[in-house]
Amino acid sequence: MRTEALVRAMAADAGPVRPMWRALLAAVLAATVAAGGLFLLAIGPRPDLGAALMRPDPALKQLFVVASALAAFGASLRLARPEVAAPGGWGWALLAAPALAVAAFWATAAGTPVALWPTRVAGHGILPCFAGIGAIGLPILVATLGALRRGAPARPGLAGAVGGLLAGSAGACVYALYCTDDSPMFWGVWYAVALLAMTATGWLLGRRVLRW
Amino acid sequence: MGRHADPPLEDLLRAANRGDARAYGAFLTAVTPIIRAVARARGGGLGPETCEDVVQETLLAIHDKRRTWREDAPLRPWLFAIVRHKVVDTFRARGARVHVDIDDFAGALAAEPEPDPTERADAERMIARLDPRSARIVRAIGLDGASVPEVGASLGMSEGAVRVALHRALRRLASLRREMVE
């Protein structure tokens, strides 16, 4: 087939295209509502949710995961473009959540006797934290990678990693509504570890499935 | 040459992404010689027919990825990134290592359009692997220049059904090419 013929066929297939941001937003929201909704229906949010979010530590925890999700959304959208090899300004935005976690961790640690540090860091449930963020985050990761596949990332691994952070953060936004381990010495460590694990998973999968 | 009087590529792709088929055809026609010049500059040793395969594969990638161009971003860096990626990738898949740099595009923009080589056996083989109805649709629109309503009338399908089938056929062609070279 001559190239002009192919061009004619492609032109006949013209149609309004859905912009990437809308495809990614729809995928992440739908998966978060589905997976997170199922989790909350099965286990339920913490009983004191409304009152807890008025206290600084739970509010900071929620802010940490929301900030991480927003920055990861912007960065993965940017990295889905073929001419872009670095997150640019979104790279700085990605640092906001870790900076918040480190600051909250040290502020809390400074006011806590050293003998109590291990108890605070251990909290009540490290394993439930991993299992919860993973269980909600992995379906969201599938949806995120599905949306990013419609993009054209110059660096599939990097785009997948940030997509993993996005999915993990969205999952953690829901999990934090249930989790009662509010000390920054807990979530500053274990939420961060869970998000790093999701980032690594996204990187491994992205290298394979986001190639085009 | 009328090239400078033509609407900028940005305007064409913007209109195309909003559903303007005529603008999209003009956009693809305008970028084809650029892609061909880059492919020939880099892989000319493999013969014009292999180069034309690379051109077609790159066009299919542009088709599949056109949503990733942001209307407020300059078009050329986006276009060149896709062309460079696909040219390097498809030559590599055929066992040739090529390197494309920005100077190739300067040359491509200045070059006179080169003619399309004769019928490609590869693409024809690929179309033959589509289901018969999709193959008929692609041939009717591509080779005979039929319109979507005409194809619909001759196959007893609605316009919408022809559009969906064409869309799927093009995506399938792109993935058949990937399978073939991998």
PDB file of C-alpha atoms in Angstrom, chain B residues 7-171:
ATOM      1  CA  PRO B   7      -1.298  26.926   7.429  1.00  0.00           C
ATOM      2  CA  PRO B   8       1.186  26.122  10.183  1.00  0.00           C
ATOM      3  CA  LEU B   9       1.311  22.502  11.321  1.00  0.00           C
ATOM      4  CA  GLU B  10       0.061  23.628  14.733  1.00  0.00           C
ATOM      5  CA  ASP B  11      -3.192  24.919  13.237  1.00  0.00           C
ATOM      6  CA  LEU B  12      -3.681  21.752  11.225  1.00  0.00           C
ATOM      7  CA  LEU B  13      -3.178  19.366  14.131  1.00  0.00           C
ATOM      8  CA  ARG B  14      -5.265  21.517  16.465  1.00  0.00           C
ATOM      9  CA  ALA B  15      -8.170  21.344  14.012  1.00  0.00           C
ATOM     10  CA  ALA B  16      -7.509  17.648  13.405  1.00  0.00           C
ATOM     11  CA  ASN B  17      -7.634  16.799  17.102  1.00  0.00           C
ATOM     12  CA  ARG B  18     -11.032  18.474  17.228  1.00  0.00           C
ATOM     13  CA  GLY B  19     -12.280  16.184  14.488  1.00  0.00           C
ATOM     14  CA  ASP B  20     -11.441  18.001  11.220  1.00  0.00           C
ATOM     15  CA  ALA B  21     -10.552  15.194   8.794  1.00  0.00           C
ATOM     16  CA  ARG B  22      -9.477  17.535   5.989  1.00  0.00           C
ATOM     17  CA  ALA B  23      -7.011  19.358   8.263  1.00  0.00           C
ATOM     18  CA  TYR B  24      -5.740  16.017   9.511  1.00  0.00           C
ATOM     19  CA  GLY B  25      -5.128  14.785   5.977  1.00  0.00           C
ATOM     20  CA  ALA B  26      -3.244  18.003   5.198  1.00  0.00           C
ATOM     21  CA  PHE B  27      -1.189  17.619   8.376  1.00  0.00           C
ATOM     22  CA  LEU B  28      -0.201  14.032   7.579  1.00  0.00           C
ATOM     23  CA  THR B  29       0.583  14.935   3.976  1.00  0.00           C
ATOM     24  CA  ALA B  30       2.793  17.785   5.164  1.00  0.00           C
ATOM     25  CA  VAL B  31       4.761  15.711   7.669  1.00  0.00           C
ATOM     26  CA  THR B  32       5.254  12.658   5.428  1.00  0.00           C
ATOM     27  CA  PRO B  33       8.156  14.175   3.406  1.00  0.00           C
ATOM     28  CA  ILE B  34       9.842  15.286   6.637  1.00  0.00           C
ATOM     29  CA  ILE B  35       9.692  11.750   8.019  1.00  0.00           C
ATOM     30  CA  ARG B  36      10.805  10.283   4.686  1.00  0.00           C
ATOM     31  CA  ALA B  37      13.825  12.570   4.501  1.00  0.00           C
ATOM     32  CA  VAL B  38      14.896  11.639   8.035  1.00  0.00           C
ATOM     33  CA  ALA B  39      14.406   7.924   7.336  1.00  0.00           C
ATOM     34  CA  ARG B  40      16.423   8.121   4.092  1.00  0.00           C
ATOM     35  CA  ALA B  41      19.180  10.208   5.643  1.00  0.00           C
ATOM     36  CA  ARG B  42      19.597   7.634   8.387  1.00  0.00           C
ATOM     37  CA  GLY B  43      18.717   4.319   6.813  1.00  0.00           C
ATOM     38  CA  GLY B  44      19.141   4.905   3.112  1.00  0.00           C
ATOM     39  CA  GLY B  45      21.496   1.943   2.910  1.00  0.00           C
ATOM     40  CA  LEU B  46      18.589  -0.381   3.647  1.00  0.00           C
ATOM     41  CA  GLY B  47      16.795   0.642   0.472  1.00  0.00           C
ATOM     42  CA  PRO B  48      13.850   2.910  -0.239  1.00  0.00           C
ATOM     43  CA  GLU B  49      11.283   0.225   0.480  1.00  0.00           C
ATOM     44  CA  THR B  50      12.497  -0.421   4.021  1.00  0.00           C
ATOM     45  CA  CYS B  51      12.635   3.331   4.543  1.00  0.00           C
ATOM     46  CA  GLU B  52       9.045   3.616   3.398  1.00  0.00           C
ATOM     47  CA  ASP B  53       8.039   0.953   5.931  1.00  0.00           C
ATOM     48  CA  VAL B  54       9.640   3.107   8.579  1.00  0.00           C
ATOM     49  CA  VAL B  55       7.733   6.130   7.270  1.00  0.00           C
ATOM     50  CA  GLN B  56       4.429   4.270   7.471  1.00  0.00           C
ATOM     51  CA  GLU B  57       5.155   2.937  10.914  1.00  0.00           C
ATOM     52  CA  THR B  58       6.004   6.425  12.100  1.00  0.00           C
ATOM     53  CA  LEU B  59       2.778   7.793  10.615  1.00  0.00           C
ATOM     54  CA  LEU B  60       0.811   5.119  12.452  1.00  0.00           C
ATOM     55  CA  ALA B  61       2.570   6.113  15.685  1.00  0.00           C
ATOM     56  CA  ILE B  62       1.665   9.771  15.121  1.00  0.00           C
ATOM     57  CA  HIS B  63      -1.914   8.678  14.538  1.00  0.00           C
ATOM     58  CA  ASP B  64      -1.994   6.630  17.698  1.00  0.00           C
ATOM     59  CA  LYS B  65      -0.259   9.260  19.860  1.00  0.00           C
ATOM     60  CA  ARG B  66      -1.705  12.513  18.530  1.00  0.00           C
ATOM     61  CA  ARG B  67      -3.537  13.082  21.800  1.00  0.00           C
ATOM     62  CA  THR B  68      -0.191  13.620  23.549  1.00  0.00           C
ATOM     63  CA  TRP B  69       0.404  16.914  21.745  1.00  0.00           C
ATOM     64  CA  ARG B  70      -0.724  19.797  23.929  1.00  0.00           C
ATOM     65  CA  GLU B  71      -2.250  22.639  21.994  1.00  0.00           C
ATOM     66  CA  ASP B  72      -0.229  25.187  23.951  1.00  0.00           C
ATOM     67  CA  ALA B  73       3.083  23.416  23.286  1.00  0.00           C
ATOM     68  CA  PRO B  74       5.205  23.929  20.157  1.00  0.00           C
ATOM     69  CA  LEU B  75       4.544  21.201  17.627  1.00  0.00           C
ATOM     70  CA  ARG B  76       7.979  20.536  16.181  1.00  0.00           C
ATOM     71  CA  PRO B  77       9.721  19.209  19.317  1.00  0.00           C
ATOM     72  CA  TRP B  78       6.767  16.871  19.804  1.00  0.00           C
ATOM     73  CA  LEU B  79       6.762  15.720  16.191  1.00  0.00           C
ATOM     74  CA  PHE B  80      10.529  15.283  16.036  1.00  0.00           C
ATOM     75  CA  ALA B  81      10.517  13.279  19.263  1.00  0.00           C
ATOM     76  CA  ILE B  82       8.019  10.803  17.807  1.00  0.00           C
ATOM     77  CA  VAL B  83       9.830  10.609  14.476  1.00  0.00           C
ATOM     78  CA  ARG B  84      13.217  10.117  16.117  1.00  0.00           C
ATOM     79  CA  HIS B  85      11.842   7.470  18.460  1.00  0.00           C
ATOM     80  CA  LYS B  86      10.087   5.503  15.736  1.00  0.00           C
ATOM     81  CA  VAL B  87      12.856   5.795  13.153  1.00  0.00           C
ATOM     82  CA  VAL B  88      15.499   4.599  15.614  1.00  0.00           C
ATOM     83  CA  ASP B  89      13.190   1.912  16.975  1.00  0.00           C
ATOM     84  CA  THR B  90      12.035   0.479  13.667  1.00  0.00           C
ATOM     85  CA  PHE B  91      15.481   0.433  12.111  1.00  0.00           C
ATOM     86  CA  ARG B  92      16.802  -1.278  15.238  1.00  0.00           C
ATOM     87  CA  ALA B  93      14.048  -3.862  14.969  1.00  0.00           C
ATOM     88  CA  ARG B  94      15.291  -4.542  11.449  1.00  0.00           C
ATOM     89  CA  GLY B  95      18.817  -4.997  12.701  1.00  0.00           C
ATOM     90  CA  ALA B  96      20.215  -1.576  11.837  1.00  0.00           C
ATOM     91  CA  ARG B  97      21.523   0.784  14.468  1.00  0.00           C
ATOM     92  CA  VAL B  98      20.847   4.390  13.534  1.00  0.00           C
ATOM     93  CA  HIS B  99      21.193   7.638  15.384  1.00  0.00           C
ATOM     94  CA  VAL B 100      18.953  10.593  14.649  1.00  0.00           C
ATOM     95  CA  ASP B 101      19.900  14.064  15.749  1.00  0.00           C
ATOM     96  CA  ILE B 102      18.350  17.443  15.376  1.00  0.00           C
ATOM     97  CA  ASP B 103      20.413  18.334  12.280  1.00  0.00           C
ATOM     98  CA  ASP B 104      18.537  15.654  10.361  1.00  0.00           C
ATOM     99  CA  PHE B 105      15.365  17.603  10.832  1.00  0.00           C
ATOM    100  CA  ALA B 106      16.903  20.819   9.594  1.00  0.00           C
ATOM    101  CA  GLY B 107      17.870  18.916   6.459  1.00  0.00           C
ATOM    102  CA  ALA B 108      14.439  17.314   6.239  1.00  0.00           C
ATOM    103  CA  LEU B 109      12.641  20.638   6.398  1.00  0.00           C
ATOM    104  CA  ALA B 110      14.774  22.060   3.605  1.00  0.00           C
ATOM    105  CA  ALA B 111      14.604  18.978   1.381  1.00  0.00           C
ATOM    106  CA  GLU B 112      12.409  18.739  -1.667  1.00  0.00           C
ATOM    107  CA  PRO B 113       9.756  16.094  -1.188  1.00  0.00           C
ATOM    108  CA  GLU B 114      10.937  12.771  -2.540  1.00  0.00           C
ATOM    109  CA  PRO B 115       8.528  10.521  -4.365  1.00  0.00           C
ATOM    110  CA  ASP B 116       6.827   7.648  -2.670  1.00  0.00           C
ATOM    111  CA  PRO B 117       8.436   4.394  -3.819  1.00  0.00           C
ATOM    112  CA  THR B 118       6.219   1.849  -5.536  1.00  0.00           C
ATOM    113  CA  GLU B 119       3.681  -0.380  -3.888  1.00  0.00           C
ATOM    114  CA  ARG B 120       4.878  -1.856  -0.638  1.00  0.00           C
ATOM    115  CA  ALA B 121       4.604  -5.584  -0.291  1.00  0.00           C
ATOM    116  CA  ASP B 122       4.893  -5.389   3.508  1.00  0.00           C
ATOM    117  CA  ALA B 123       1.899  -3.169   4.053  1.00  0.00           C
ATOM    118  CA  GLU B 124      -0.164  -5.257   1.665  1.00  0.00           C
ATOM    119  CA  ARG B 125       0.745  -8.408   3.624  1.00  0.00           C
ATOM    120  CA  MET B 126      -0.253  -6.678   6.816  1.00  0.00           C
ATOM    121  CA  ILE B 127      -3.624  -5.605   5.453  1.00  0.00           C
ATOM    122  CA  ALA B 128      -4.190  -9.163   4.314  1.00  0.00           C
ATOM    123  CA  ARG B 129      -3.908 -10.225   7.959  1.00  0.00           C
ATOM    124  CA  LEU B 130      -6.824  -8.026   8.968  1.00  0.00           C
ATOM    125  CA  ASP B 131     -10.251  -9.590   8.943  1.00  0.00           C
ATOM    126  CA  PRO B 132     -11.737  -9.408   5.419  1.00  0.00           C
ATOM    127  CA  ARG B 133     -14.213  -6.639   6.187  1.00  0.00           C
ATOM    128  CA  SER B 134     -11.603  -4.376   7.833  1.00  0.00           C
ATOM    129  CA  ALA B 135      -9.224  -5.003   4.938  1.00  0.00           C
ATOM    130  CA  ARG B 136     -11.961  -3.992   2.494  1.00  0.00           C
ATOM    131  CA  ILE B 137     -12.626  -0.794   4.427  1.00  0.00           C
ATOM    132  CA  VAL B 138      -8.943   0.192   4.565  1.00  0.00           C
ATOM    133  CA  ARG B 139      -8.474  -0.554   0.856  1.00  0.00           C
ATOM    134  CA  ALA B 140     -11.650   1.240  -0.199  1.00  0.00           C
ATOM    135  CA  ILE B 141     -10.816   4.416   1.699  1.00  0.00           C
ATOM    136  CA  GLY B 142      -7.050   4.341   1.214  1.00  0.00           C
ATOM    137  CA  LEU B 143      -6.652   3.028  -2.332  1.00  0.00           C
ATOM    138  CA  ASP B 144      -9.935   3.933  -4.005  1.00  0.00           C
ATOM    139  CA  GLY B 145     -10.397   7.198  -2.162  1.00  0.00           C
ATOM    140  CA  ALA B 146     -13.918   6.274  -1.071  1.00  0.00           C
ATOM    141  CA  SER B 147     -15.578   8.290   1.678  1.00  0.00           C
ATOM    142  CA  VAL B 148     -16.867   6.785   4.899  1.00  0.00           C
ATOM    143  CA  PRO B 149     -20.553   7.091   3.836  1.00  0.00           C
ATOM    144  CA  GLU B 150     -19.783   5.468   0.476  1.00  0.00           C
ATOM    145  CA  VAL B 151     -18.062   2.544   2.142  1.00  0.00           C
ATOM    146  CA  GLY B 152     -20.964   2.245   4.550  1.00  0.00           C
ATOM    147  CA  ALA B 153     -23.437   2.110   1.676  1.00  0.00           C
ATOM    148  CA  SER B 154     -21.472  -0.503  -0.262  1.00  0.00           C
ATOM    149  CA  LEU B 155     -20.952  -2.757   2.773  1.00  0.00           C
ATOM    150  CA  GLY B 156     -24.396  -2.222   4.258  1.00  0.00           C
ATOM    151  CA  MET B 157     -22.947  -0.685   7.426  1.00  0.00           C
ATOM    152  CA  SER B 158     -23.784   2.514   9.257  1.00  0.00           C
ATOM    153  CA  GLU B 159     -21.310   5.387   9.046  1.00  0.00           C
ATOM    154  CA  GLY B 160     -20.554   5.008  12.732  1.00  0.00           C
ATOM    155  CA  ALA B 161     -19.832   1.310  12.333  1.00  0.00           C
ATOM    156  CA  VAL B 162     -17.445   2.021   9.444  1.00  0.00           C
ATOM    157  CA  ARG B 163     -15.628   4.611  11.563  1.00  0.00           C
ATOM    158  CA  VAL B 164     -15.256   2.225  14.474  1.00  0.00           C
ATOM    159  CA  ALA B 165     -14.049  -0.572  12.175  1.00  0.00           C
ATOM    160  CA  LEU B 166     -11.543   1.743  10.481  1.00  0.00           C
ATOM    161  CA  HIS B 167     -10.250   2.982  13.815  1.00  0.00           C
ATOM    162  CA  ARG B 168      -9.750  -0.587  15.048  1.00  0.00           C
ATOM    163  CA  ALA B 169      -8.146  -1.622  11.773  1.00  0.00           C
ATOM    164  CA  LEU B 170      -5.527   1.145  12.010  1.00  0.00           C
ATOM    165  CA  ARG B 171      -4.712   0.251  15.596  1.00  0.00           C
TER     166      ARG B 171
END
